[in-house]
mmCIF file with all atom_site columns, C-alpha atoms in Angstrom:
data_model
loop_
_atom_site.group_PDB
_atom_site.id
_atom_site.type_symbol
_atom_site.label_atom_id
_atom_site.label_alt_id
_atom_site.label_comp_id
_atom_site.label_asym_id
_atom_site.label_entity_id
_atom_site.label_seq_id
_atom_site.pdbx_PDB_ins_code
_atom_site.Cartn_x
_atom_site.Cartn_y
_atom_site.Cartn_z
_atom_site.occupancy
_atom_site.B_iso_or_equiv
_atom_site.pdbx_formal_charge
_atom_site.auth_seq_id
_atom_site.auth_comp_id
_atom_site.auth_asym_id
_atom_site.auth_atom_id
_atom_site.pdbx_PDB_model_num
ATOM 1  C CA . MET Q 1 1  ? -10.923 -26.036 -10.948 1.00 0.00 ? 255 MET Q CA 1
ATOM 2  C CA . SER Q 1 2  ? -7.711  -25.001 -12.659 1.00 0.00 ? 256 SER Q CA 1
ATOM 3  C CA . ASN Q 1 3  ? -7.065  -21.637 -14.268 1.00 0.00 ? 257 ASN Q CA 1
ATOM 4  C CA . ASP Q 1 4  ? -6.270  -22.707 -17.819 1.00 0.00 ? 258 ASP Q CA 1
ATOM 5  C CA . ARG Q 1 5  ? -6.138  -19.106 -19.014 1.00 0.00 ? 259 ARG Q CA 1
ATOM 6  C CA . LEU Q 1 6  ? -3.360  -18.302 -16.564 1.00 0.00 ? 260 LEU Q CA 1
ATOM 7  C CA . ARG Q 1 7  ? -1.516  -21.516 -17.408 1.00 0.00 ? 261 ARG Q CA 1
ATOM 8  C CA . ASP Q 1 8  ? -1.704  -20.789 -21.150 1.00 0.00 ? 262 ASP Q CA 1
ATOM 9  C CA . ALA Q 1 9  ? -0.692  -17.147 -20.699 1.00 0.00 ? 263 ALA Q CA 1
ATOM 10 C CA . LEU Q 1 10 ? 2.368   -18.163 -18.684 1.00 0.00 ? 264 LEU Q CA 1
ATOM 11 C CA . MET Q 1 11 ? 3.346   -20.743 -21.295 1.00 0.00 ? 265 MET Q CA 1
ATOM 12 C CA . THR Q 1 12 ? 2.904   -18.242 -24.131 1.00 0.00 ? 266 THR Q CA 1
ATOM 13 C CA . ALA Q 1 13 ? 5.011   -15.681 -22.261 1.00 0.00 ? 267 ALA Q CA 1
ATOM 14 C CA . ARG Q 1 14 ? 7.575   -18.414 -21.507 1.00 0.00 ? 268 ARG Q CA 1
ATOM 15 C CA . ILE Q 1 15 ? 7.343   -17.770 -17.785 1.00 0.00 ? 269 ILE Q CA 1
ATOM 16 C CA . THR Q 1 16 ? 7.598   -20.764 -15.474 1.00 0.00 ? 270 THR Q CA 1
ATOM 17 C CA . GLN Q 1 17 ? 5.690   -20.951 -12.231 1.00 0.00 ? 271 GLN Q CA 1
ATOM 18 C CA . GLU Q 1 18 ? 9.024   -20.840 -10.423 1.00 0.00 ? 272 GLU Q CA 1
ATOM 19 C CA . ASP Q 1 19 ? 10.073  -17.685 -12.298 1.00 0.00 ? 273 ASP Q CA 1
ATOM 20 C CA . LEU Q 1 20 ? 6.750   -16.026 -11.500 1.00 0.00 ? 274 LEU Q CA 1
ATOM 21 C CA . ALA Q 1 21 ? 7.048   -16.916 -7.827  1.00 0.00 ? 275 ALA Q CA 1
ATOM 22 C CA . THR Q 1 22 ? 10.544  -15.453 -7.708  1.00 0.00 ? 276 THR Q CA 1
ATOM 23 C CA . ASP Q 1 23 ? 9.477   -12.281 -9.505  1.00 0.00 ? 277 ASP Q CA 1
ATOM 24 C CA . LEU Q 1 24 ? 6.479   -11.755 -7.200  1.00 0.00 ? 278 LEU Q CA 1
ATOM 25 C CA . GLU Q 1 25 ? 8.436   -12.827 -4.108  1.00 0.00 ? 279 GLU Q CA 1
ATOM 26 C CA . VAL Q 1 26 ? 5.895   -15.517 -3.180  1.00 0.00 ? 280 VAL Q CA 1
ATOM 27 C CA . HIS Q 1 27 ? 6.289   -19.226 -2.579  1.00 0.00 ? 281 HIS Q CA 1
ATOM 28 C CA . THR Q 1 28 ? 6.109   -21.534 -5.595  1.00 0.00 ? 282 THR Q CA 1
ATOM 29 C CA . LYS Q 1 29 ? 3.206   -23.370 -3.937  1.00 0.00 ? 283 LYS Q CA 1
ATOM 30 C CA . THR Q 1 30 ? 1.227   -20.129 -3.991  1.00 0.00 ? 284 THR Q CA 1
ATOM 31 C CA . VAL Q 1 31 ? 1.612   -19.855 -7.766  1.00 0.00 ? 285 VAL Q CA 1
ATOM 32 C CA . GLU Q 1 32 ? 0.754   -23.543 -8.134  1.00 0.00 ? 286 GLU Q CA 1
ATOM 33 C CA . ARG Q 1 33 ? -2.513  -22.909 -6.255  1.00 0.00 ? 287 ARG Q CA 1
ATOM 34 C CA . TRP Q 1 34 ? -3.359  -19.993 -8.555  1.00 0.00 ? 288 TRP Q CA 1
ATOM 35 C CA . VAL Q 1 35 ? -2.888  -22.235 -11.590 1.00 0.00 ? 289 VAL Q CA 1
ATOM 36 C CA . ALA Q 1 36 ? -3.915  -25.724 -10.483 1.00 0.00 ? 290 ALA Q CA 1
ATOM 37 C CA . GLN Q 1 37 ? -6.663  -24.862 -8.002  1.00 0.00 ? 291 GLN Q CA 1
ATOM 38 C CA . GLY Q 1 38 ? -7.907  -21.697 -9.659  1.00 0.00 ? 292 GLY Q CA 1
ATOM 39 C CA . ARG Q 1 39 ? -7.375  -19.558 -6.595  1.00 0.00 ? 293 ARG Q CA 1
ATOM 40 C CA . THR Q 1 40 ? -7.486  -15.828 -7.176  1.00 0.00 ? 294 THR Q CA 1
ATOM 41 C CA . PRO Q 1 41 ? -4.379  -13.835 -6.221  1.00 0.00 ? 295 PRO Q CA 1
ATOM 42 C CA . HIS Q 1 42 ? -4.530  -10.588 -4.281  1.00 0.00 ? 296 HIS Q CA 1
ATOM 43 C CA . PRO Q 1 43 ? -5.157  -7.550  -6.513  1.00 0.00 ? 297 PRO Q CA 1
ATOM 44 C CA . GLN Q 1 44 ? -1.539  -6.337  -6.530  1.00 0.00 ? 298 GLN Q CA 1
ATOM 45 C CA . PHE Q 1 45 ? -0.398  -9.748  -7.802  1.00 0.00 ? 299 PHE Q CA 1
ATOM 46 C CA . ARG Q 1 46 ? -3.177  -9.963  -10.393 1.00 0.00 ? 300 ARG Q CA 1
ATOM 47 C CA . HIS Q 1 47 ? -2.081  -6.649  -11.862 1.00 0.00 ? 301 HIS Q CA 1
ATOM 48 C CA . ARG Q 1 48 ? 1.609   -7.564  -11.963 1.00 0.00 ? 302 ARG Q CA 1
ATOM 49 C CA . ILE Q 1 49 ? 0.875   -10.943 -13.545 1.00 0.00 ? 303 ILE Q CA 1
ATOM 50 C CA . SER Q 1 50 ? -1.375  -9.416  -16.187 1.00 0.00 ? 304 SER Q CA 1
ATOM 51 C CA . VAL Q 1 51 ? 1.411   -6.991  -17.117 1.00 0.00 ? 305 VAL Q CA 1
ATOM 52 C CA . LEU Q 1 52 ? 3.991   -9.787  -17.283 1.00 0.00 ? 306 LEU Q CA 1
ATOM 53 C CA . VAL Q 1 53 ? 1.882   -12.027 -19.520 1.00 0.00 ? 307 VAL Q CA 1
ATOM 54 C CA . GLN Q 1 54 ? 0.341   -9.105  -21.452 1.00 0.00 ? 308 GLN Q CA 1
ATOM 55 C CA . LYS Q 1 55 ? -3.237  -10.231 -20.890 1.00 0.00 ? 309 LYS Q CA 1
ATOM 56 C CA . ASP Q 1 56 ? -6.152  -8.341  -19.406 1.00 0.00 ? 310 ASP Q CA 1
ATOM 57 C CA . GLU Q 1 57 ? -6.611  -8.982  -15.722 1.00 0.00 ? 311 GLU Q CA 1
ATOM 58 C CA . GLY Q 1 58 ? -10.354 -9.465  -16.180 1.00 0.00 ? 312 GLY Q CA 1
ATOM 59 C CA . TRP Q 1 59 ? -9.712  -12.129 -18.818 1.00 0.00 ? 313 TRP Q CA 1
ATOM 60 C CA . LEU Q 1 60 ? -7.294  -14.046 -16.590 1.00 0.00 ? 314 LEU Q CA 1
ATOM 61 C CA . TRP Q 1 61 ? -9.612  -13.876 -13.558 1.00 0.00 ? 315 TRP Q CA 1
ATOM 62 C CA . PRO Q 1 62 ? -13.176 -13.177 -14.703 1.00 0.00 ? 316 PRO Q CA 1
ATOM 63 C CA . ASP Q 1 63 ? -14.460 -13.656 -11.153 1.00 0.00 ? 317 ASP Q CA 1
ATOM 64 C CA . GLY Q 1 64 ? -11.632 -11.671 -9.570  1.00 0.00 ? 318 GLY Q CA 1
ATOM 65 C CA . TYR Q 1 65 ? -13.855 -8.726  -8.703  1.00 0.00 ? 319 TYR Q CA 1
ATOM 66 C CA . SER Q 1 66 ? -16.823 -8.623  -6.376  1.00 0.00 ? 320 SER Q CA 1
ATOM 67 C CA . ARG Q 1 67 ? -20.229 -8.106  -7.963  1.00 0.00 ? 321 ARG Q CA 1
ATOM 68 C CA . LYS Q 1 68 ? -20.326 -4.560  -6.644  1.00 0.00 ? 322 LYS Q CA 1
ATOM 69 C CA . ARG Q 1 69 ? -16.916 -3.708  -8.121  1.00 0.00 ? 323 ARG Q CA 1
ATOM 70 C CA . ARG Q 1 70 ? -17.806 -5.340  -11.468 1.00 0.00 ? 324 ARG Q CA 1
ATOM 71 C CA . ALA Q 1 71 ? -20.927 -3.157  -11.622 1.00 0.00 ? 325 ALA Q CA 1
ATOM 72 C CA . GLU Q 1 72 ? -18.839 -0.059  -10.907 1.00 0.00 ? 326 GLU Q CA 1
ATOM 73 C CA . ILE Q 1 73 ? -16.344 -0.916  -13.651 1.00 0.00 ? 327 ILE Q CA 1
ATOM 74 C CA . THR Q 1 74 ? -18.984 -1.620  -16.297 1.00 0.00 ? 328 THR Q CA 1
#
């Protein structure tokens, strides 16, 4: 399942997958998996991406936190 929210946020911010990969110092294929396959990045990448695209991390990856952590946050 793709992450359409991430895809749209990158497009709105005019950030290509290649640019994001370069900025985060990861392989382009890694970013492609985050977008096309809906994989969830490690927390440090989620935070940096959310800052770059100016969207809430929880909105970009609603299932990015464990149930226990979600309960602690709310």
